[in-house]
PDB file of C-alpha atoms and ligand atoms in Angstrom:
ATOM      1  CA  MET A   1     248.593  68.708 232.437  1.00 89.00           C
ATOM      2  CA  ASN A   2     246.597  68.500 235.703  1.00 95.00           C
ATOM      3  CA  LYS A   3     247.999  67.658 239.133  1.00 95.00           C
ATOM      4  CA  ARG A   4     246.882  64.020 238.961  1.00 96.00           C
ATOM      5  CA  MET A   5     248.800  63.494 235.716  1.00 96.00           C
ATOM      6  CA  LYS A   6     251.853  65.426 236.912  1.00 96.00           C
ATOM      7  CA  SER A   7     252.083  63.218 239.999  1.00 97.00           C
ATOM      8  CA  ALA A   8     251.590  60.073 237.961  1.00 97.00           C
ATOM      9  CA  ARG A   9     254.361  61.171 235.616  1.00 97.00           C
ATOM     10  CA  TYR A  10     256.656  61.899 238.571  1.00 97.00           C
ATOM     11  CA  VAL A  11     255.909  58.517 240.179  1.00 97.00           C
ATOM     12  CA  SER A  12     256.525  56.727 236.859  1.00 97.00           C
ATOM     13  CA  ASN A  13     260.228  57.695 237.205  1.00 97.00           C
ATOM     14  CA  PHE A  14     260.376  55.625 240.383  1.00 97.00           C
ATOM     15  CA  GLU A  15     257.742  52.931 239.760  1.00 97.00           C
ATOM     16  CA  SER A  16     260.285  50.153 240.280  1.00 98.00           C
ATOM     17  CA  ILE A  17     260.379  50.839 244.060  1.00 98.00           C
ATOM     18  CA  PHE A  18     256.715  49.838 244.525  1.00 98.00           C
ATOM     19  CA  LYS A  19     255.212  46.469 245.302  1.00 98.00           C
ATOM     20  CA  CYS A  20     251.522  45.754 245.428  1.00 97.00           C
ATOM     21  CA  PRO A  21     250.138  46.006 249.000  1.00 95.00           C
ATOM     22  CA  ILE A  22     247.757  43.127 248.194  1.00 95.00           C
ATOM     23  CA  CYS A  23     249.830  40.555 246.287  1.00 96.00           C
ATOM     24  CA  SER A  24     253.403  41.985 246.516  1.00 97.00           C
ATOM     25  CA  SER A  25     253.965  41.907 242.747  1.00 98.00           C
ATOM     26  CA  SER A  26     255.672  44.734 240.799  1.00 98.00           C
ATOM     27  CA  MET A  27     253.764  47.853 239.817  1.00 98.00           C
ATOM     28  CA  LYS A  28     253.657  50.261 236.887  1.00 98.00           C
ATOM     29  CA  VAL A  29     252.042  53.616 236.232  1.00 98.00           C
ATOM     30  CA  SER A  30     249.351  53.204 233.599  1.00 97.00           C
ATOM     31  CA  GLU A  31     248.093  56.025 231.352  1.00 95.00           C
ATOM     32  CA  LEU A  32     249.043  58.661 233.930  1.00 95.00           C
ATOM     33  CA  THR A  33     245.989  57.702 235.990  1.00 96.00           C
ATOM     34  CA  SER A  34     246.787  54.627 238.088  1.00 98.00           C
ATOM     35  CA  LEU A  35     249.438  52.430 239.591  1.00 98.00           C
ATOM     36  CA  ILE A  36     248.683  48.845 238.545  1.00 98.00           C
ATOM     37  CA  CYS A  37     250.329  45.621 239.680  1.00 98.00           C
ATOM     38  CA  SER A  38     251.119  42.703 237.406  1.00 98.00           C
ATOM     39  CA  ARG A  39     247.983  40.959 238.683  1.00 98.00           C
ATOM     40  CA  ASN A  40     245.873  44.019 237.879  1.00 97.00           C
ATOM     41  CA  HIS A  41     245.250  45.374 241.371  1.00 97.00           C
ATOM     42  CA  THR A  42     244.630  49.024 240.511  1.00 97.00           C
ATOM     43  CA  PHE A  43     245.203  52.149 242.621  1.00 97.00           C
ATOM     44  CA  ASP A  44     244.172  55.493 241.134  1.00 97.00           C
ATOM     45  CA  PHE A  45     245.987  58.782 241.577  1.00 97.00           C
ATOM     46  CA  THR A  46     243.692  61.320 243.235  1.00 97.00           C
ATOM     47  CA  LYS A  47     243.163  64.829 241.908  1.00 96.00           C
ATOM     48  CA  GLN A  48     245.443  66.167 244.660  1.00 97.00           C
ATOM     49  CA  GLY A  49     248.179  63.851 243.396  1.00 97.00           C
ATOM     50  CA  TYR A  50     248.498  61.177 246.083  1.00 98.00           C
ATOM     51  CA  ILE A  51     247.799  57.442 245.800  1.00 98.00           C
ATOM     52  CA  ASN A  52     245.890  55.367 248.304  1.00 97.00           C
ATOM     53  CA  LEU A  53     247.789  52.098 248.672  1.00 97.00           C
ATOM     54  CA  THR A  54     246.024  50.649 251.685  1.00 94.00           C
ATOM     55  CA  ALA A  55     244.644  47.166 251.233  1.00 83.00           C
ATOM     56  CA  HIS A  56     241.544  48.153 253.282  1.00 82.00           C
ATOM     57  CA  PRO A  57     240.127  51.623 254.009  1.00 78.00           C
ATOM     58  CA  VAL A  58     241.115  52.908 257.442  1.00 83.00           C
ATOM     59  CA  LYS A  59     239.464  55.635 259.474  1.00 82.00           C
ATOM     60  CA  THR A  60     241.874  57.729 261.532  1.00 81.00           C
ATOM     61  CA  LYS A  61     241.440  60.339 264.234  1.00 77.00           C
ATOM     62  CA  TYR A  62     242.436  63.629 262.632  1.00 81.00           C
ATOM     63  CA  SER A  63     240.517  65.816 260.207  1.00 85.00           C
ATOM     64  CA  LYS A  64     241.833  67.607 257.130  1.00 87.00           C
ATOM     65  CA  GLU A  65     241.328  70.958 258.904  1.00 85.00           C
ATOM     66  CA  LEU A  66     243.546  69.914 261.801  1.00 84.00           C
ATOM     67  CA  PHE A  67     246.313  68.777 259.465  1.00 90.00           C
ATOM     68  CA  GLU A  68     246.048  72.123 257.633  1.00 90.00           C
ATOM     69  CA  ALA A  69     246.291  73.914 260.964  1.00 86.00           C
ATOM     70  CA  ARG A  70     249.233  71.789 262.086  1.00 89.00           C
ATOM     71  CA  ARG A  71     250.957  72.610 258.817  1.00 93.00           C
ATOM     72  CA  LYS A  72     250.509  76.302 259.594  1.00 90.00           C
ATOM     73  CA  VAL A  73     252.095  75.926 263.036  1.00 90.00           C
ATOM     74  CA  ILE A  74     255.022  74.022 261.537  1.00 93.00           C
ATOM     75  CA  VAL A  75     255.576  76.238 258.499  1.00 93.00           C
ATOM     76  CA  GLU A  76     254.568  79.725 259.699  1.00 90.00           C
ATOM     77  CA  ASP A  77     255.499  79.512 263.393  1.00 91.00           C
ATOM     78  CA  GLY A  78     258.603  77.430 262.682  1.00 93.00           C
ATOM     79  CA  PHE A  79     257.554  75.031 265.412  1.00 95.00           C
ATOM     80  CA  PHE A  80     259.954  72.254 264.337  1.00 96.00           C
ATOM     81  CA  LYS A  81     262.549  74.335 262.471  1.00 96.00           C
ATOM     82  CA  PRO A  82     265.512  73.554 264.770  1.00 97.00           C
ATOM     83  CA  LEU A  83     264.512  69.881 264.614  1.00 98.00           C
ATOM     84  CA  SER A  84     264.452  69.702 260.822  1.00 97.00           C
ATOM     85  CA  GLN A  85     267.738  71.633 260.611  1.00 97.00           C
ATOM     86  CA  THR A  86     269.409  69.172 262.972  1.00 97.00           C
ATOM     87  CA  ILE A  87     268.008  66.185 261.061  1.00 98.00           C
ATOM     88  CA  THR A  88     269.139  67.661 257.714  1.00 98.00           C
ATOM     89  CA  ASP A  89     272.691  68.203 259.004  1.00 97.00           C
ATOM     90  CA  THR A  90     272.791  64.717 260.523  1.00 97.00           C
ATOM     91  CA  ILE A  91     271.665  63.098 257.266  1.00 97.00           C
ATOM     92  CA  ASN A  92     274.213  65.130 255.319  1.00 96.00           C
ATOM     93  CA  LYS A  93     277.017  64.184 257.708  1.00 96.00           C
ATOM     94  CA  HIS A  94     276.305  60.472 257.351  1.00 96.00           C
ATOM     95  CA  THR A  95     275.748  60.429 253.579  1.00 95.00           C
ATOM     96  CA  ILE A  96     278.906  62.195 252.423  1.00 91.00           C
ATOM     97  CA  GLY A  97     279.766  60.969 248.935  1.00 91.00           C
ATOM     98  CA  LYS A  98     276.185  60.092 248.049  1.00 94.00           C
ATOM     99  CA  GLU A  99     274.819  62.456 245.420  1.00 94.00           C
ATOM    100  CA  THR A 100     271.354  60.953 245.389  1.00 96.00           C
ATOM    101  CA  ILE A 101     269.381  60.068 248.475  1.00 97.00           C
ATOM    102  CA  THR A 102     266.172  58.074 248.626  1.00 98.00           C
ATOM    103  CA  LEU A 103     264.284  59.176 251.680  1.00 98.00           C
ATOM    104  CA  ILE A 104     261.044  57.883 253.179  1.00 98.00           C
ATOM    105  CA  ASP A 105     259.047  59.449 256.010  1.00 98.00           C
ATOM    106  CA  MET A 106     257.071  56.768 257.862  1.00 98.00           C
ATOM    107  CA  GLY A 107     254.006  58.410 259.414  1.00 97.00           C
ATOM    108  CA  CYS A 108     254.584  61.700 257.573  1.00 98.00           C
ATOM    109  CA  GLY A 109     251.328  63.385 258.696  1.00 96.00           C
ATOM    110  CA  GLU A 110     250.821  66.544 256.626  1.00 96.00           C
ATOM    111  CA  GLY A 111     254.250  66.242 255.055  1.00 98.00           C
ATOM    112  CA  SER A 112     256.074  69.365 256.264  1.00 98.00           C
ATOM    113  CA  HIS A 113     259.007  67.500 257.833  1.00 98.00           C
ATOM    114  CA  LEU A 114     259.724  65.608 254.617  1.00 98.00           C
ATOM    115  CA  ASP A 115     259.313  68.765 252.558  1.00 98.00           C
ATOM    116  CA  GLN A 116     261.618  70.872 254.736  1.00 97.00           C
ATOM    117  CA  ILE A 117     264.291  68.187 255.118  1.00 98.00           C
ATOM    118  CA  SER A 118     264.412  67.170 251.466  1.00 97.00           C
ATOM    119  CA  ASP A 119     264.417  70.786 250.271  1.00 96.00           C
ATOM    120  CA  ALA A 120     267.274  71.679 252.629  1.00 97.00           C
ATOM    121  CA  LEU A 121     269.269  68.625 251.493  1.00 97.00           C
ATOM    122  CA  ARG A 122     268.804  69.864 247.930  1.00 96.00           C
ATOM    123  CA  SER A 123     269.517  73.545 248.449  1.00 95.00           C
ATOM    124  CA  ASP A 124     272.125  73.516 251.256  1.00 93.00           C
ATOM    125  CA  HIS A 125     273.918  70.287 250.441  1.00 91.00           C
ATOM    126  CA  LEU A 126     273.275  69.923 246.694  1.00 94.00           C
ATOM    127  CA  LYS A 127     271.892  66.410 246.985  1.00 96.00           C
ATOM    128  CA  ARG A 128     269.405  64.889 244.588  1.00 97.00           C
ATOM    129  CA  VAL A 129     266.550  63.648 246.737  1.00 97.00           C
ATOM    130  CA  MET A 130     263.734  61.239 245.996  1.00 97.00           C
ATOM    131  CA  GLY A 131     261.291  61.787 248.853  1.00 98.00           C
ATOM    132  CA  VAL A 132     258.403  59.511 249.776  1.00 98.00           C
ATOM    133  CA  GLY A 133     255.875  60.213 252.525  1.00 98.00           C
ATOM    134  CA  ILE A 134     253.416  57.621 253.790  1.00 98.00           C
ATOM    135  CA  ASP A 135     250.756  57.864 256.448  1.00 97.00           C
ATOM    136  CA  LEU A 136     247.685  55.852 257.311  1.00 95.00           C
ATOM    137  CA  SER A 137     245.653  59.035 257.523  1.00 94.00           C
ATOM    138  CA  LYS A 138     244.169  59.986 254.159  1.00 95.00           C
ATOM    139  CA  GLU A 139     243.493  63.492 255.495  1.00 94.00           C
ATOM    140  CA  GLY A 140     247.186  64.045 256.303  1.00 96.00           C
ATOM    141  CA  VAL A 141     248.446  62.754 252.963  1.00 97.00           C
ATOM    142  CA  LEU A 142     245.872  64.825 251.095  1.00 97.00           C
ATOM    143  CA  VAL A 143     247.149  68.019 252.745  1.00 96.00           C
ATOM    144  CA  ALA A 144     250.750  66.980 251.980  1.00 98.00           C
ATOM    145  CA  ALA A 145     250.013  66.348 248.299  1.00 98.00           C
ATOM    146  CA  LYS A 146     248.074  69.580 247.965  1.00 97.00           C
ATOM    147  CA  HIS A 147     250.976  71.716 249.189  1.00 97.00           C
ATOM    148  CA  TYR A 148     254.122  69.821 248.261  1.00 97.00           C
ATOM    149  CA  SER A 149     254.954  68.545 244.789  1.00 93.00           C
ATOM    150  CA  GLU A 150     257.942  66.609 243.404  1.00 94.00           C
ATOM    151  CA  LYS A 151     257.481  64.025 246.144  1.00 97.00           C
ATOM    152  CA  ILE A 152     255.639  60.742 246.299  1.00 98.00           C
ATOM    153  CA  TRP A 153     252.699  60.850 248.711  1.00 98.00           C
ATOM    154  CA  ALA A 154     250.819  57.665 249.572  1.00 98.00           C
ATOM    155  CA  VAL A 155     248.210  56.583 252.077  1.00 98.00           C
ATOM    156  CA  ALA A 156     249.815  53.393 253.340  1.00 97.00           C
ATOM    157  CA  ASP A 157     250.393  51.395 256.487  1.00 96.00           C
ATOM    158  CA  LEU A 158     253.930  51.512 257.831  1.00 97.00           C
ATOM    159  CA  ALA A 159     253.380  47.950 259.031  1.00 96.00           C
ATOM    160  CA  ASN A 160     252.785  46.895 255.395  1.00 95.00           C
ATOM    161  CA  PRO A 161     254.662  49.462 253.302  1.00 97.00           C
ATOM    162  CA  PRO A 162     254.089  48.956 249.564  1.00 98.00           C
ATOM    163  CA  PHE A 163     257.764  49.058 248.568  1.00 98.00           C
ATOM    164  CA  LYS A 164     260.302  46.438 247.555  1.00 98.00           C
ATOM    165  CA  ASP A 165     263.232  45.455 249.803  1.00 98.00           C
ATOM    166  CA  LYS A 166     266.360  47.618 250.151  1.00 98.00           C
ATOM    167  CA  GLN A 167     265.089  50.779 248.453  1.00 98.00           C
ATOM    168  CA  PHE A 168     265.971  53.564 250.888  1.00 98.00           C
ATOM    169  CA  ASP A 169     269.061  55.437 252.097  1.00 98.00           C
ATOM    170  CA  VAL A 170     267.226  57.206 254.921  1.00 98.00           C
ATOM    171  CA  ILE A 171     264.113  56.307 256.910  1.00 98.00           C
ATOM    172  CA  LEU A 172     262.508  59.094 258.932  1.00 98.00           C
ATOM    173  CA  ASN A 173     260.100  58.272 261.744  1.00 98.00           C
ATOM    174  CA  ILE A 174     259.043  61.402 263.576  1.00 97.00           C
ATOM    175  CA  LEU A 175     256.712  61.193 266.591  1.00 94.00           C
ATOM    176  CA  SER A 176     255.002  58.247 264.906  1.00 94.00           C
ATOM    177  CA  PRO A 177     254.714  54.511 265.578  1.00 94.00           C
ATOM    178  CA  SER A 178     257.414  52.191 264.203  1.00 96.00           C
ATOM    179  CA  ASN A 179     257.683  48.778 262.654  1.00 97.00           C
ATOM    180  CA  TYR A 180     261.365  47.906 262.823  1.00 97.00           C
ATOM    181  CA  GLU A 181     261.049  44.668 260.888  1.00 97.00           C
ATOM    182  CA  GLU A 182     259.669  46.592 257.912  1.00 98.00           C
ATOM    183  CA  PHE A 183     262.157  49.456 258.372  1.00 98.00           C
ATOM    184  CA  GLU A 184     264.969  46.886 258.127  1.00 97.00           C
ATOM    185  CA  ARG A 185     263.445  45.272 255.063  1.00 98.00           C
ATOM    186  CA  LEU A 186     263.259  48.626 253.237  1.00 98.00           C
ATOM    187  CA  SER A 187     266.793  49.670 254.217  1.00 98.00           C
ATOM    188  CA  LYS A 188     269.732  49.622 251.840  1.00 97.00           C
ATOM    189  CA  ALA A 189     272.881  48.202 253.466  1.00 95.00           C
ATOM    190  CA  ASP A 190     274.031  51.512 254.951  1.00 94.00           C
ATOM    191  CA  CYS A 191     270.590  53.067 255.469  1.00 97.00           C
ATOM    192  CA  LEU A 192     270.158  55.576 258.289  1.00 98.00           C
ATOM    193  CA  VAL A 193     267.087  55.235 260.474  1.00 98.00           C
ATOM    194  CA  VAL A 194     266.210  58.546 262.097  1.00 98.00           C
ATOM    195  CA  LYS A 195     263.646  58.269 264.867  1.00 98.00           C
ATOM    196  CA  VAL A 196     262.370  61.282 266.816  1.00 97.00           C
ATOM    197  CA  VAL A 197     260.871  60.701 270.258  1.00 95.00           C
ATOM    198  CA  PRO A 198     259.540  63.227 272.764  1.00 92.00           C
ATOM    199  CA  GLN A 199     261.588  63.988 275.865  1.00 92.00           C
ATOM    200  CA  SER A 200     260.499  64.937 279.387  1.00 89.00           C
ATOM    201  CA  GLY A 201     260.056  68.651 278.646  1.00 91.00           C
ATOM    202  CA  TYR A 202     258.064  68.211 275.426  1.00 91.00           C
ATOM    203  CA  LEU A 203     254.974  70.480 275.573  1.00 89.00           C
ATOM    204  CA  LYS A 204     255.370  70.700 279.338  1.00 88.00           C
ATOM    205  CA  GLU A 205     253.395  73.946 279.519  1.00 87.00           C
ATOM    206  CA  VAL A 206     250.417  72.120 278.023  1.00 82.00           C
ATOM    207  CA  ARG A 207     250.758  69.191 280.415  1.00 80.00           C
ATOM    208  CA  GLU A 208     251.117  71.379 283.493  1.00 80.00           C
ATOM    209  CA  VAL A 209     247.880  73.201 282.770  1.00 76.00           C
ATOM    210  CA  ILE A 210     245.710  70.273 281.816  1.00 70.00           C
ATOM    211  CA  PHE A 211     246.903  67.583 284.206  1.00 68.00           C
ATOM    212  CA  ASP A 212     246.439  67.846 287.981  1.00 65.00           C
ATOM    213  CA  GLU A 213     248.536  64.797 288.849  1.00 63.00           C
ATOM    214  CA  PRO A 214     252.266  65.520 288.702  1.00 59.00           C
ATOM    215  CA  GLU A 215     253.007  62.026 287.332  1.00 59.00           C
ATOM    216  CA  LYS A 216     251.082  62.846 284.157  1.00 59.00           C
ATOM    217  CA  GLN A 217     252.876  66.163 283.745  1.00 53.00           C
ATOM    218  CA  SER A 218     255.986  64.510 282.386  1.00 58.00           C
ATOM    219  CA  TYR A 219     256.797  61.082 281.045  1.00 63.00           C
ATOM    220  CA  SER A 220     259.641  58.819 280.142  1.00 70.00           C
ATOM    221  CA  ASN A 221     260.508  57.285 276.815  1.00 81.00           C
ATOM    222  CA  ALA A 222     262.979  54.755 278.154  1.00 85.00           C
ATOM    223  CA  GLU A 223     261.094  51.809 276.665  1.00 87.00           C
ATOM    224  CA  THR A 224     260.893  53.304 273.152  1.00 90.00           C
ATOM    225  CA  VAL A 225     264.599  54.112 273.244  1.00 90.00           C
ATOM    226  CA  GLU A 226     265.435  50.586 274.503  1.00 92.00           C
ATOM    227  CA  ARG A 227     263.509  49.051 271.638  1.00 94.00           C
ATOM    228  CA  PHE A 228     265.392  51.178 269.109  1.00 96.00           C
ATOM    229  CA  TYR A 229     268.710  50.016 270.615  1.00 94.00           C
ATOM    230  CA  ARG A 230     267.657  46.381 270.342  1.00 95.00           C
ATOM    231  CA  ASN A 231     266.975  46.776 266.612  1.00 96.00           C
ATOM    232  CA  PHE A 232     269.700  49.101 265.341  1.00 96.00           C
ATOM    233  CA  GLN A 233     273.312  49.984 266.007  1.00 96.00           C
ATOM    234  CA  LEU A 234     273.291  53.466 267.428  1.00 95.00           C
ATOM    235  CA  VAL A 235     275.139  55.928 265.188  1.00 96.00           C
ATOM    236  CA  GLU A 236     274.256  59.111 267.011  1.00 95.00           C
ATOM    237  CA  ARG A 237     271.883  60.406 269.644  1.00 95.00           C
ATOM    238  CA  SER A 238     271.094  64.079 270.133  1.00 95.00           C
ATOM    239  CA  ARG A 239     268.591  66.199 271.967  1.00 96.00           C
ATOM    240  CA  VAL A 240     266.967  69.358 270.652  1.00 98.00           C
ATOM    241  CA  CYS A 241     265.320  71.562 273.240  1.00 97.00           C
ATOM    242  CA  TYR A 242     263.931  75.071 272.616  1.00 97.00           C
ATOM    243  CA  THR A 243     260.835  77.213 273.135  1.00 97.00           C
ATOM    244  CA  VAL A 244     258.472  78.690 270.584  1.00 96.00           C
ATOM    245  CA  GLU A 245     256.109  81.595 271.247  1.00 95.00           C
ATOM    246  CA  LEU A 246     252.650  80.712 269.930  1.00 94.00           C
ATOM    247  CA  ASP A 247     249.603  82.924 269.499  1.00 93.00           C
ATOM    248  CA  ASN A 248     246.093  81.790 270.383  1.00 92.00           C
ATOM    249  CA  PRO A 249     245.107  80.143 267.085  1.00 88.00           C
ATOM    250  CA  ALA A 250     248.372  78.206 267.125  1.00 90.00           C
ATOM    251  CA  ILE A 251     247.742  77.123 270.747  1.00 89.00           C
ATOM    252  CA  GLN A 252     244.318  75.805 269.783  1.00 85.00           C
ATOM    253  CA  THR A 253     245.801  73.738 266.986  1.00 83.00           C
ATOM    254  CA  LEU A 254     248.618  72.402 269.059  1.00 84.00           C
ATOM    255  CA  VAL A 255     246.381  71.246 271.878  1.00 79.00           C
ATOM    256  CA  HIS A 256     243.977  69.490 269.557  1.00 73.00           C
ATOM    257  CA  MET A 257     246.693  67.762 267.559  1.00 71.00           C
ATOM    258  CA  THR A 258     248.289  66.376 270.688  1.00 68.00           C
ATOM    259  CA  PRO A 259     247.237  63.029 272.125  1.00 61.00           C
ATOM    260  CA  LEU A 260     247.307  64.653 275.601  1.00 56.00           C
ATOM    261  CA  SER A 261     244.044  66.336 274.797  1.00 55.00           C
ATOM    262  CA  TRP A 262     242.243  62.994 274.507  1.00 56.00           C
ATOM    263  CA  ALA A 263     242.943  62.217 278.145  1.00 58.00           C
ATOM    264  CA  THR A 264     241.396  65.322 279.597  1.00 64.00           C
ATOM    265  CA  SER A 265     238.114  67.242 279.633  1.00 70.00           C
ATOM    266  CA  GLU A 266     237.257  70.254 277.501  1.00 70.00           C
ATOM    267  CA  GLU A 267     236.899  72.219 280.764  1.00 74.00           C
ATOM    268  CA  GLN A 268     240.463  71.464 281.913  1.00 71.00           C
ATOM    269  CA  MET A 269     241.754  72.411 278.513  1.00 74.00           C
ATOM    270  CA  ASN A 270     239.864  75.694 278.383  1.00 80.00           C
ATOM    271  CA  THR A 271     242.297  77.472 280.703  1.00 77.00           C
ATOM    272  CA  PHE A 272     244.980  76.813 278.202  1.00 79.00           C
ATOM    273  CA  LEU A 273     242.916  77.403 275.116  1.00 84.00           C
ATOM    274  CA  GLN A 274     242.008  80.903 276.317  1.00 88.00           C
ATOM    275  CA  MET A 275     245.589  82.103 276.709  1.00 88.00           C
ATOM    276  CA  GLU A 276     246.471  84.933 274.348  1.00 92.00           C
ATOM    277  CA  SER A 277     249.933  83.584 273.750  1.00 93.00           C
ATOM    278  CA  ALA A 278     252.280  81.082 275.356  1.00 92.00           C
ATOM    279  CA  LYS A 279     255.874  79.945 275.286  1.00 94.00           C
ATOM    280  CA  ILE A 280     255.888  76.252 274.469  1.00 94.00           C
ATOM    281  CA  THR A 281     258.797  73.912 275.014  1.00 95.00           C
ATOM    282  CA  VAL A 282     259.847  71.515 272.296  1.00 96.00           C
ATOM    283  CA  ASP A 283     262.087  68.832 273.777  1.00 96.00           C
ATOM    284  CA  LEU A 284     262.903  65.944 271.471  1.00 96.00           C
ATOM    285  CA  GLU A 285     265.475  63.240 271.103  1.00 96.00           C
ATOM    286  CA  ILE A 286     266.829  62.207 267.710  1.00 97.00           C
ATOM    287  CA  LEU A 287     268.010  58.602 267.546  1.00 97.00           C
ATOM    288  CA  VAL A 288     270.064  57.689 264.505  1.00 98.00           C
ATOM    289  CA  GLY A 289     270.757  54.027 263.820  1.00 97.00           C
ATOM    290  CA  LYS A 290     272.005  51.610 261.185  1.00 96.00           C
ATOM    291  CA  LYS A 291     271.296  47.914 260.577  1.00 90.00           C
TER     292      LYS A 291
HETATM  293  C1  LIG B 301     251.742  62.468 266.118  1.00 58.41           C
HETATM  294  S1  LIG B 301     251.485  62.212 264.383  1.00 58.41           S
HETATM  295  C2  LIG B 301     253.067  62.713 263.727  1.00 58.41           C
HETATM  296  C3  LIG B 301     252.959  63.127 262.292  1.00 58.41           C
HETATM  297  C4  LIG B 301     254.237  63.775 261.698  1.00 58.41           C
HETATM  298  N1  LIG B 301     255.352  62.838 261.653  1.00 58.41           N
HETATM  299  C5  LIG B 301     254.601  65.011 262.483  1.00 58.41           C
HETATM  300  O1  LIG B 301     255.555  64.943 263.280  1.00 58.41           O
HETATM  301  O2  LIG B 301     253.950  66.046 262.301  1.00 58.41           O
HETATM  302  C6  LIG B 301     251.516  60.438 264.198  1.00 58.41           C
HETATM  303  C7  LIG B 301     251.184  59.999 262.781  1.00 58.41           C
HETATM  304  O3  LIG B 301     251.354  58.594 262.655  1.00 58.41           O
HETATM  305  C8  LIG B 301     250.380  58.116 261.752  1.00 58.41           C
HETATM  306  N2  LIG B 301     250.246  56.669 261.896  1.00 58.41           N
HETATM  307  C9  LIG B 301     249.792  55.982 262.976  1.00 58.41           C
HETATM  308  N3  LIG B 301     249.820  54.639 262.711  1.00 58.41           N
HETATM  309  C10 LIG B 301     250.288  54.499 261.435  1.00 58.41           C
HETATM  310  C11 LIG B 301     250.531  53.373 260.584  1.00 58.41           C
HETATM  311  N4  LIG B 301     250.297  52.126 261.001  1.00 58.41           N
HETATM  312  N5  LIG B 301     250.990  53.591 259.333  1.00 58.41           N
HETATM  313  C12 LIG B 301     251.228  54.860 258.898  1.00 58.41           C
HETATM  314  N6  LIG B 301     251.015  55.951 259.659  1.00 58.41           N
HETATM  315  C13 LIG B 301     250.558  55.785 260.908  1.00 58.41           C
HETATM  316  C14 LIG B 301     249.142  58.911 262.140  1.00 58.41           C
HETATM  317  O4  LIG B 301     248.158  58.887 261.117  1.00 58.41           O
HETATM  318  C15 LIG B 301     249.732  60.295 262.387  1.00 58.41           C
HETATM  319  O5  LIG B 301     249.730  61.084 261.223  1.00 58.41           O
HETATM  320 ZN1  LIG B 302     248.538  43.045 243.297  1.00 58.41          ZN
END
């Protein structure tokens, strides 16, 4: 059985969670090749095992190579390890008594957060986990599907997620845009919404080198946090702050995967890109809310 068929078979266990992104009707896996709605809108599984459920094709900024490289920084350099450990423990703490957790990562990128968190929930806390990752970037989802199986990977818009109401116990939203109306629609009654936002020290070494103006060297997330508070009851708020030593290839990846790099010239960035190694600060806030 090839990867396309294996994924289709896996998704068929959970086909009832889907709704068609075009007409909102129910969907079924057909002949281990496609997901088809009751009005015959058809979405094929790709050979890497993901499904593209966007109503219209979308071109996004990152390439497949950059997602592969980002995956390396996350998996091999453990760039977000303390973050995913904290998120795993938080989810476990707030889902005591639930043996099975349905988890969706909104804006999953190359999928490593979802993979690490769902695997740790399985191995450390003996939960059964159904994990879904969606991202608008086909390149990100392709890398996720290539490396991580036993999860549902879909190219989809988090502003029009192709799932029925009240399907999820946990919604992850890590360094990605949000659509709180849709997050609420997808939430079961006691669903946890876990949003990760950067804090003032996040990648400060990168900012300090590439920005001359001090006001661009740090930033505030007060507005994002305010908006979260307006939409959810706050269950918990925690900050994870640590440094990671990166070698040159990892620095290159990091700089190019960071929106900061779009605001500056190649010349300003070169100073940083030529460093042999660097200590980089990861400073993030985890907001946990309920409906
Ligand atoms: C900074 S990346 C973070 C990716 C991943 N969560 C991580 O932390 O590595 C932001 C992601 O949001 C995705 N994104 C932006 N708008 C989106 C939308 N409307 N629907 C789904 N994904 C979106 C981008 O494609 C990108 O992968
Ligand atoms: Zn349809």
